[in-house]
Amino acid sequence: NIFMLEKKKTELYQELGLQARDLRFQHVMSIATRNNRIIMRMEFLKAVITPEFLLILDYRNLSLEHWLLNELASQLAGESQLVTCSLPFEFRAIEALLQYWISKLQGRLNTLQPQILETLEALVDPKLLSVDRSKLHVLLQNGKSLSELETDLKVFKETILKILDEEELIEELCLSKWTDPQVFEESTSGIDHAEEMELLLENYYRQAEDLANEARELRVLIDDSESIIFINLDSHRNVMMRLNLQLTMGTFSVSLFGLIGVAFGMNLESSLEEDPMIFWLVTGIMFLGSGLIWRRLLSFLGRHLEPPLPPHVSAVLKKSQPAAGRVEIKNSLKAETFGLSRTLTNH
């Protein structure tokens, strides 16, 4: 039976037997008990659980209203729940709230994961000579959202783990055990409600741990992709630098042998300009010398940039074989000597 009502805050906490600070709106997540009431805060979701009813405060949120009107009734009735309907009402209420919050975190992760993977696939491309800034902006926003999700998951896990570590806190969450004598008798005789509550909290702790692992894998994937992007950019940058260096070497070679042409271009007379073949000879010497110098510089560049070759395996094995043979001979000699001494001792 779900219904909505409006009350003043003072009237509400007086009816519930709580203090004003217990109903204060806070963005931190917490699960606490006050005067046989369970107060749960999960950012915009704030609820008070009693053995008879579940009170959702400040419910004006689109996703929250949809959950209240369409899903909460079936969850409180015990349909598709981990706990059975024979357990008290507060079990189903706690599980409904935890299930809602886990589904919200799961939805955020399902929204971020394909966006991050698509952006990384577009960025990690060895054919790209530059990085699209719009893609980097999208990746930055998704990384920020992923960090917020990791923080929420961490707070959720710490809140539940704090209760699991204290047996008294688990006992306090079993409200009907201390108010209904029949429930108390069932808890002492057969069904241990504290163990059921612990199993319930452990289940949602494991779900949060699984989501945290998936978020952590996405974070590692983003970091690895950033390294690959930097490696690709460095590789292209090295190619451009090497091309620039080769062109500089070529320019130096041409300029060096171009001095011959500069010398012949001066307004000085010599006997060489009268020879009709001297032009082709000097031009050939200039081109040939420039080409030889450029090839020499390129070979020098290749020797200093290329990594050295590893040593040949067969040569190493050949060198190690005589030593191994000597070791085997020494061992056989030791064995023969030991057998001889043993024979003499026996005699």
GROMACS .gro file of C-alpha atoms in nm:
model
  347
    1ASN     CA    1   0.000   0.000   0.000
    2ILE     CA    2   0.187   0.306  -0.128
    3PHE     CA    3   0.059   0.657  -0.057
    4MET     CA    4   0.204   1.009  -0.047
    5LEU     CA    5   0.169   1.273   0.223
    6GLU     CA    6   0.307   1.612   0.321
    7LYS     CA    7   0.403   1.696   0.679
    8LYS     CA    8   0.610   1.949   0.859
    9LYS     CA    9   0.949   1.833   0.966
   10THR     CA   10   0.880   1.901   1.334
   11GLU     CA   11   0.563   1.691   1.330
   12LEU     CA   12   0.736   1.411   1.143
   13TYR     CA   13   1.031   1.354   1.374
   14GLN     CA   14   0.803   1.385   1.679
   15GLU     CA   15   0.579   1.108   1.543
   16LEU     CA   16   0.878   0.891   1.462
   17GLY     CA   17   1.048   0.955   1.795
   18LEU     CA   18   1.359   1.094   1.628
   19GLN     CA   19   1.567   1.409   1.658
   20ALA     CA   20   1.574   1.689   1.402
   21ARG     CA   21   1.935   1.605   1.309
   22ASP     CA   22   1.827   1.253   1.215
   23LEU     CA   23   1.613   1.387   0.929
   24ARG     CA   24   1.870   1.640   0.811
   25PHE     CA   25   1.944   1.610   0.441
   26GLN     CA   26   2.303   1.498   0.377
   27HIS     CA   27   2.482   1.387   0.062
   28VAL     CA   28   2.693   1.128   0.244
   29MET     CA   29   2.582   0.767   0.252
   30SER     CA   30   2.502   0.621   0.592
   31ILE     CA   31   2.295   0.348   0.755
   32ALA     CA   32   2.215   0.407   1.122
   33THR     CA   33   1.956   0.307   1.384
   34ARG     CA   34   1.776   0.548   1.619
   35ASN     CA   35   1.500   0.456   1.862
   36ASN     CA   36   1.415   0.131   1.683
   37ARG     CA   37   1.420   0.313   1.346
   38ILE     CA   38   1.661   0.260   1.056
   39ILE     CA   39   1.773   0.578   0.882
   40MET     CA   40   1.931   0.529   0.539
   41ARG     CA   41   2.091   0.812   0.341
   42MET     CA   42   2.211   0.762  -0.017
   43GLU     CA   43   2.272   1.106  -0.168
   44PHE     CA   44   1.927   1.215  -0.293
   45LEU     CA   45   1.756   0.906  -0.143
   46LYS     CA   46   1.669   0.934   0.226
   47ALA     CA   47   1.447   0.680   0.399
   48VAL     CA   48   1.324   0.584   0.745
   49ILE     CA   49   1.240   0.216   0.806
   50THR     CA   50   1.021   0.091   1.088
   51PRO     CA   51   0.885  -0.261   1.151
   52GLU     CA   52   0.554  -0.150   0.993
   53PHE     CA   53   0.632   0.091   0.708
   54LEU     CA   54   0.898   0.247   0.484
   55LEU     CA   55   0.905   0.626   0.465
   56ILE     CA   56   1.082   0.785   0.164
   57LEU     CA   57   1.164   1.154   0.223
   58ASP     CA   58   1.201   1.415  -0.052
   59TYR     CA   59   1.103   1.173  -0.327
   60ARG     CA   60   1.063   1.435  -0.603
   61ASN     CA   61   1.304   1.284  -0.852
   62LEU     CA   62   1.207   1.141  -1.190
   63SER     CA   63   1.388   0.808  -1.156
   64LEU     CA   64   1.292   0.784  -0.789
   65GLU     CA   65   0.921   0.843  -0.857
   66HIS     CA   66   0.925   0.579  -1.132
   67TRP     CA   67   1.078   0.329  -0.889
   68LEU     CA   68   0.831   0.420  -0.614
   69LEU     CA   69   0.524   0.378  -0.831
   70ASN     CA   70   0.624   0.079  -1.045
   71GLU     CA   71   0.880  -0.138  -0.865
   72LEU     CA   72   0.877  -0.075  -0.492
   73ALA     CA   73   0.543  -0.245  -0.422
   74SER     CA   74   0.652  -0.577  -0.573
   75GLN     CA   75   0.986  -0.562  -0.394
   76LEU     CA   76   0.824  -0.499  -0.056
   77ALA     CA   77   0.586  -0.787  -0.124
   78GLY     CA   78   0.885  -1.017  -0.153
   79GLU     CA   79   0.879  -1.088  -0.527
   80SER     CA   80   1.221  -1.183  -0.672
   81GLN     CA   81   1.394  -1.104  -0.344
   82LEU     CA   82   1.689  -1.274  -0.182
   83VAL     CA   83   1.514  -1.293   0.154
   84THR     CA   84   1.191  -1.482   0.197
   85CYS     CA   85   0.854  -1.331   0.282
   86SER     CA   86   0.858  -1.503   0.622
   87LEU     CA   87   1.124  -1.260   0.740
   88PRO     CA   88   1.014  -0.925   0.888
   89PHE     CA   89   0.928  -0.617   0.687
   90GLU     CA   90   1.254  -0.430   0.747
   91PHE     CA   91   1.449  -0.698   0.559
   92ARG     CA   92   1.250  -0.641   0.241
   93ALA     CA   93   1.270  -0.263   0.283
   94ILE     CA   94   1.649  -0.264   0.327
   95GLU     CA   95   1.694  -0.495   0.031
   96ALA     CA   96   1.468  -0.280  -0.188
   97LEU     CA   97   1.673   0.031  -0.110
   98LEU     CA   98   2.007  -0.144  -0.161
   99GLN     CA   99   1.885  -0.300  -0.485
  100TYR     CA  100   1.771   0.039  -0.613
  101TRP     CA  101   2.107   0.199  -0.536
  102ILE     CA  102   2.308  -0.087  -0.687
  103SER     CA  103   2.096  -0.069  -1.003
  104LYS     CA  104   2.165   0.306  -1.023
  105LEU     CA  105   2.540   0.246  -0.998
  106GLN     CA  106   2.518  -0.036  -1.251
  107GLY     CA  107   2.326   0.189  -1.492
  108ARG     CA  108   2.592   0.460  -1.464
  109LEU     CA  109   2.864   0.205  -1.539
  110ASN     CA  110   2.670   0.061  -1.835
  111THR     CA  111   2.636   0.412  -1.977
  112LEU     CA  112   3.003   0.501  -1.935
  113GLN     CA  113   3.159   0.175  -2.055
  114PRO     CA  114   3.055   0.184  -2.426
  115GLN     CA  115   3.133   0.556  -2.450
  116ILE     CA  116   3.484   0.507  -2.310
  117LEU     CA  117   3.552   0.204  -2.529
  118GLU     CA  118   3.433   0.383  -2.843
  119THR     CA  119   3.644   0.691  -2.766
  120LEU     CA  120   3.955   0.484  -2.694
  121GLU     CA  121   3.908   0.284  -3.016
  122ALA     CA  122   3.899   0.609  -3.212
  123LEU     CA  123   4.206   0.748  -3.037
  124VAL     CA  124   4.427   0.438  -3.032
  125ASP     CA  125   4.491   0.419  -3.406
  126PRO     CA  126   4.853   0.390  -3.525
  127LYS     CA  127   4.762   0.556  -3.858
  128LEU     CA  128   4.664   0.883  -3.692
  129LEU     CA  129   4.932   1.151  -3.709
  130SER     CA  130   4.747   1.375  -3.462
  131VAL     CA  131   4.488   1.339  -3.187
  132ASP     CA  132   4.134   1.470  -3.219
  133ARG     CA  133   4.085   1.724  -2.941
  134SER     CA  134   3.711   1.668  -2.931
  135LYS     CA  135   3.771   1.298  -2.858
  136LEU     CA  136   4.015   1.391  -2.583
  137HIS     CA  137   3.755   1.623  -2.433
  138VAL     CA  138   3.497   1.343  -2.435
  139LEU     CA  139   3.750   1.106  -2.277
  140LEU     CA  140   3.826   1.364  -2.008
  141GLN     CA  141   3.459   1.403  -1.920
  142ASN     CA  142   3.407   1.026  -1.913
  143GLY     CA  143   3.716   0.983  -1.695
  144LYS     CA  144   3.577   1.238  -1.452
  145SER     CA  145   3.242   1.057  -1.440
  146LEU     CA  146   3.424   0.728  -1.387
  147SER     CA  147   3.614   0.877  -1.093
  148GLU     CA  148   3.287   0.990  -0.936
  149LEU     CA  149   3.143   0.642  -0.985
  150GLU     CA  150   3.448   0.484  -0.821
  151THR     CA  151   3.408   0.719  -0.525
  152ASP     CA  152   3.039   0.631  -0.484
  153LEU     CA  153   3.118   0.260  -0.500
  154LYS     CA  154   3.393   0.302  -0.242
  155VAL     CA  155   3.159   0.487  -0.004
  156PHE     CA  156   2.888   0.222  -0.055
  157LYS     CA  157   3.130  -0.060   0.024
  158GLU     CA  158   3.275   0.117   0.328
  159THR     CA  159   2.926   0.183   0.468
  160ILE     CA  160   2.821  -0.181   0.441
  161LEU     CA  161   3.158  -0.310   0.560
  162LYS     CA  162   3.135  -0.091   0.869
  163ILE     CA  163   2.809  -0.267   0.962
  164LEU     CA  164   2.943  -0.614   0.878
  165ASP     CA  165   3.242  -0.562   1.108
  166GLU     CA  166   3.019  -0.487   1.409
  167GLU     CA  167   2.787  -0.761   1.530
  168GLU     CA  168   2.592  -0.517   1.746
  169LEU     CA  169   2.507  -0.300   1.443
  170ILE     CA  170   2.373  -0.605   1.259
  171GLU     CA  171   2.159  -0.693   1.560
  172GLU     CA  172   2.022  -0.336   1.574
  173LEU     CA  173   1.905  -0.360   1.212
  174CYS     CA  174   1.673  -0.648   1.306
  175LEU     CA  175   1.396  -0.421   1.438
  176SER     CA  176   1.119  -0.680   1.474
  177LYS     CA  177   1.344  -0.901   1.682
  178TRP     CA  178   1.326  -0.652   1.970
  179THR     CA  179   0.964  -0.539   1.932
  180ASP     CA  180   0.770  -0.856   1.841
  181PRO     CA  181   0.795  -1.142   2.096
  182GLN     CA  182   0.702  -1.400   1.833
  183VAL     CA  183   0.983  -1.287   1.603
  184PHE     CA  184   1.226  -1.290   1.896
  185GLU     CA  185   1.123  -1.646   1.979
  186GLU     CA  186   1.171  -1.753   1.615
  187SER     CA  187   1.515  -1.589   1.608
  188THR     CA  188   1.631  -1.766   1.921
  189SER     CA  189   1.484  -2.105   1.830
  190GLY     CA  190   1.529  -2.151   1.455
  191ILE     CA  191   1.583  -1.865   1.213
  192ASP     CA  192   1.869  -1.639   1.315
  193HIS     CA  193   1.768  -1.297   1.182
  194ALA     CA  194   2.112  -1.151   1.245
  195GLU     CA  195   2.271  -1.410   1.015
  196GLU     CA  196   2.006  -1.343   0.748
  197MET     CA  197   2.080  -0.969   0.770
  198GLU     CA  198   2.452  -1.035   0.744
  199LEU     CA  199   2.403  -1.252   0.435
  200LEU     CA  200   2.185  -0.984   0.280
  201LEU     CA  201   2.447  -0.712   0.334
  202GLU     CA  202   2.730  -0.938   0.215
  203ASN     CA  203   2.547  -1.005  -0.111
  204TYR     CA  204   2.522  -0.636  -0.196
  205TYR     CA  205   2.879  -0.581  -0.082
  206ARG     CA  206   2.992  -0.842  -0.334
  207GLN     CA  207   2.785  -0.678  -0.608
  208ALA     CA  208   2.946  -0.343  -0.529
  209GLU     CA  209   3.289  -0.511  -0.532
  210ASP     CA  210   3.218  -0.653  -0.879
  211LEU     CA  211   3.115  -0.311  -1.007
  212ALA     CA  212   3.428  -0.159  -0.853
  213ASN     CA  213   3.643  -0.417  -1.031
  214GLU     CA  214   3.481  -0.336  -1.366
  215ALA     CA  215   3.534   0.036  -1.306
  216ARG     CA  216   3.895  -0.033  -1.211
  217GLU     CA  217   3.949  -0.227  -1.533
  218LEU     CA  218   3.813   0.068  -1.730
  219ARG     CA  219   4.051   0.299  -1.545
  220VAL     CA  220   4.348   0.072  -1.625
  221LEU     CA  221   4.234   0.058  -1.989
  222ILE     CA  222   4.226   0.438  -2.006
  223ASP     CA  223   4.577   0.464  -1.858
  224ASP     CA  224   4.714   0.200  -2.097
  225SER     CA  225   4.547   0.370  -2.393
  226GLU     CA  226   4.703   0.702  -2.295
  227SER     CA  227   5.044   0.534  -2.297
  228ILE     CA  228   4.975   0.388  -2.643
  229ILE     CA  229   4.864   0.728  -2.772
  230PHE     CA  230   5.183   0.890  -2.645
  231ILE     CA  231   5.392   0.610  -2.798
  232ASN     CA  232   5.221   0.657  -3.137
  233LEU     CA  233   5.272   1.032  -3.128
  234ASP     CA  234   5.636   0.989  -3.027
  235SER     CA  235   5.687   0.742  -3.311
  236HIS     CA  236   5.544   0.983  -3.569
  237ARG     CA  237   5.745   1.265  -3.416
  238ASN     CA  238   6.063   1.059  -3.444
  239VAL     CA  239   5.988   0.984  -3.810
  240MET     CA  240   5.944   1.354  -3.883
  241MET     CA  241   6.263   1.442  -3.695
  242ARG     CA  242   6.457   1.175  -3.884
  243LEU     CA  243   6.323   1.302  -4.218
  244ASN     CA  244   6.418   1.656  -4.120
  245LEU     CA  245   6.766   1.539  -4.025
  246GLN     CA  246   6.807   1.356  -4.358
  247LEU     CA  247   6.701   1.665  -4.551
  248THR     CA  248   6.942   1.876  -4.347
  249MET     CA  249   7.222   1.634  -4.433
  250GLY     CA  250   7.130   1.654  -4.801
  251THR     CA  251   7.129   2.033  -4.790
  252PHE     CA  252   7.470   2.031  -4.619
  253SER     CA  253   7.614   1.797  -4.884
  254VAL     CA  254   7.486   2.007  -5.174
  255SER     CA  255   7.607   2.328  -5.010
  256LEU     CA  256   7.951   2.181  -4.945
  257PHE     CA  257   8.019   2.089  -5.306
  258GLY     CA  258   7.832   2.394  -5.427
  259LEU     CA  259   8.136   2.593  -5.321
  260ILE     CA  260   8.304   2.472  -5.641
  261GLY     CA  261   8.035   2.643  -5.845
  262VAL     CA  262   8.075   2.955  -5.633
  263ALA     CA  263   8.447   2.954  -5.704
  264PHE     CA  264   8.390   2.931  -6.079
  265GLY     CA  265   8.125   3.201  -6.062
  266MET     CA  266   8.369   3.467  -5.950
  267ASN     CA  267   8.478   3.728  -6.205
  268LEU     CA  268   8.833   3.592  -6.222
  269GLU     CA  269   9.001   3.462  -6.533
  270SER     CA  270   9.170   3.124  -6.552
  271SER     CA  271   9.263   2.884  -6.824
  272LEU     CA  272   8.987   2.635  -6.727
  273GLU     CA  273   8.693   2.832  -6.867
  274GLU     CA  274   8.837   2.794  -7.220
  275ASP     CA  275   8.799   2.415  -7.208
  276PRO     CA  276   8.453   2.314  -7.346
  277MET     CA  277   8.436   1.998  -7.126
  278ILE     CA  278   8.519   2.161  -6.794
  279PHE     CA  279   8.154   2.258  -6.725
  280TRP     CA  280   8.032   1.898  -6.738
  281LEU     CA  281   8.331   1.776  -6.538
  282VAL     CA  282   8.279   2.025  -6.256
  283THR     CA  283   7.904   1.963  -6.252
  284GLY     CA  284   7.957   1.586  -6.234
  285ILE     CA  285   8.210   1.623  -5.952
  286MET     CA  286   7.962   1.841  -5.758
  287PHE     CA  287   7.671   1.596  -5.792
  288LEU     CA  288   7.886   1.289  -5.729
  289GLY     CA  289   8.055   1.439  -5.426
  290SER     CA  290   7.724   1.558  -5.279
  291GLY     CA  291   7.572   1.213  -5.323
  292LEU     CA  292   7.871   1.037  -5.164
  293ILE     CA  293   7.876   1.272  -4.866
  294TRP     CA  294   7.500   1.232  -4.817
  295ARG     CA  295   7.523   0.852  -4.829
  296ARG     CA  296   7.809   0.863  -4.582
  297LEU     CA  297   7.610   1.078  -4.342
  298LEU     CA  298   7.305   0.852  -4.375
  299SER     CA  299   7.510   0.541  -4.296
  300PHE     CA  300   7.656   0.719  -3.993
  301LEU     CA  301   7.305   0.811  -3.880
  302GLY     CA  302   7.182   0.453  -3.927
  303ARG     CA  303   7.465   0.305  -3.721
  304HIS     CA  304   7.392   0.533  -3.425
  305LEU     CA  305   7.012   0.512  -3.432
  306GLU     CA  306   6.950   0.142  -3.493
  307PRO     CA  307   6.972  -0.083  -3.186
  308PRO     CA  308   7.259  -0.334  -3.176
  309LEU     CA  309   7.183  -0.691  -3.280
  310PRO     CA  310   7.163  -0.950  -3.003
  311PRO     CA  311   7.445  -1.206  -2.983
  312HIS     CA  312   7.403  -1.520  -3.192
  313VAL     CA  313   7.269  -1.809  -2.987
  314SER     CA  314   7.470  -2.079  -3.160
  315ALA     CA  315   7.799  -1.902  -3.090
  316VAL     CA  316   7.717  -1.882  -2.722
  317LEU     CA  317   7.628  -2.249  -2.715
  318LYS     CA  318   7.952  -2.344  -2.890
  319LYS     CA  319   8.151  -2.152  -2.634
  320SER     CA  320   7.967  -2.312  -2.345
  321GLN     CA  321   7.999  -2.671  -2.473
  322PRO     CA  322   8.368  -2.730  -2.383
  323ALA     CA  323   8.310  -2.596  -2.032
  324ALA     CA  324   8.014  -2.829  -1.990
  325GLY     CA  325   8.230  -3.118  -2.114
  326ARG     CA  326   8.497  -3.037  -1.858
  327VAL     CA  327   8.236  -3.028  -1.584
  328GLU     CA  328   8.104  -3.370  -1.690
  329ILE     CA  329   8.459  -3.515  -1.694
  330LYS     CA  330   8.530  -3.377  -1.348
  331ASN     CA  331   8.207  -3.520  -1.215
  332SER     CA  332   8.284  -3.865  -1.362
  333LEU     CA  333   8.632  -3.855  -1.213
  334LYS     CA  334   8.490  -3.768  -0.874
  335ALA     CA  335   8.243  -4.056  -0.901
  336GLU     CA  336   8.520  -4.302  -0.993
  337THR     CA  337   8.742  -4.183  -0.710
  338PHE     CA  338   8.455  -4.210  -0.464
  339GLY     CA  339   8.378  -4.566  -0.581
  340LEU     CA  340   8.746  -4.665  -0.551
  341SER     CA  341   8.778  -4.531  -0.197
  342ARG     CA  342   8.458  -4.704  -0.100
  343THR     CA  343   8.587  -5.033  -0.243
  344LEU     CA  344   8.912  -5.003  -0.050
  345THR     CA  345   8.723  -4.932   0.270
  346ASN     CA  346   8.504  -5.237   0.226
  347HIS     CA  347   8.808  -5.456   0.170
   0.00000   0.00000   0.00000
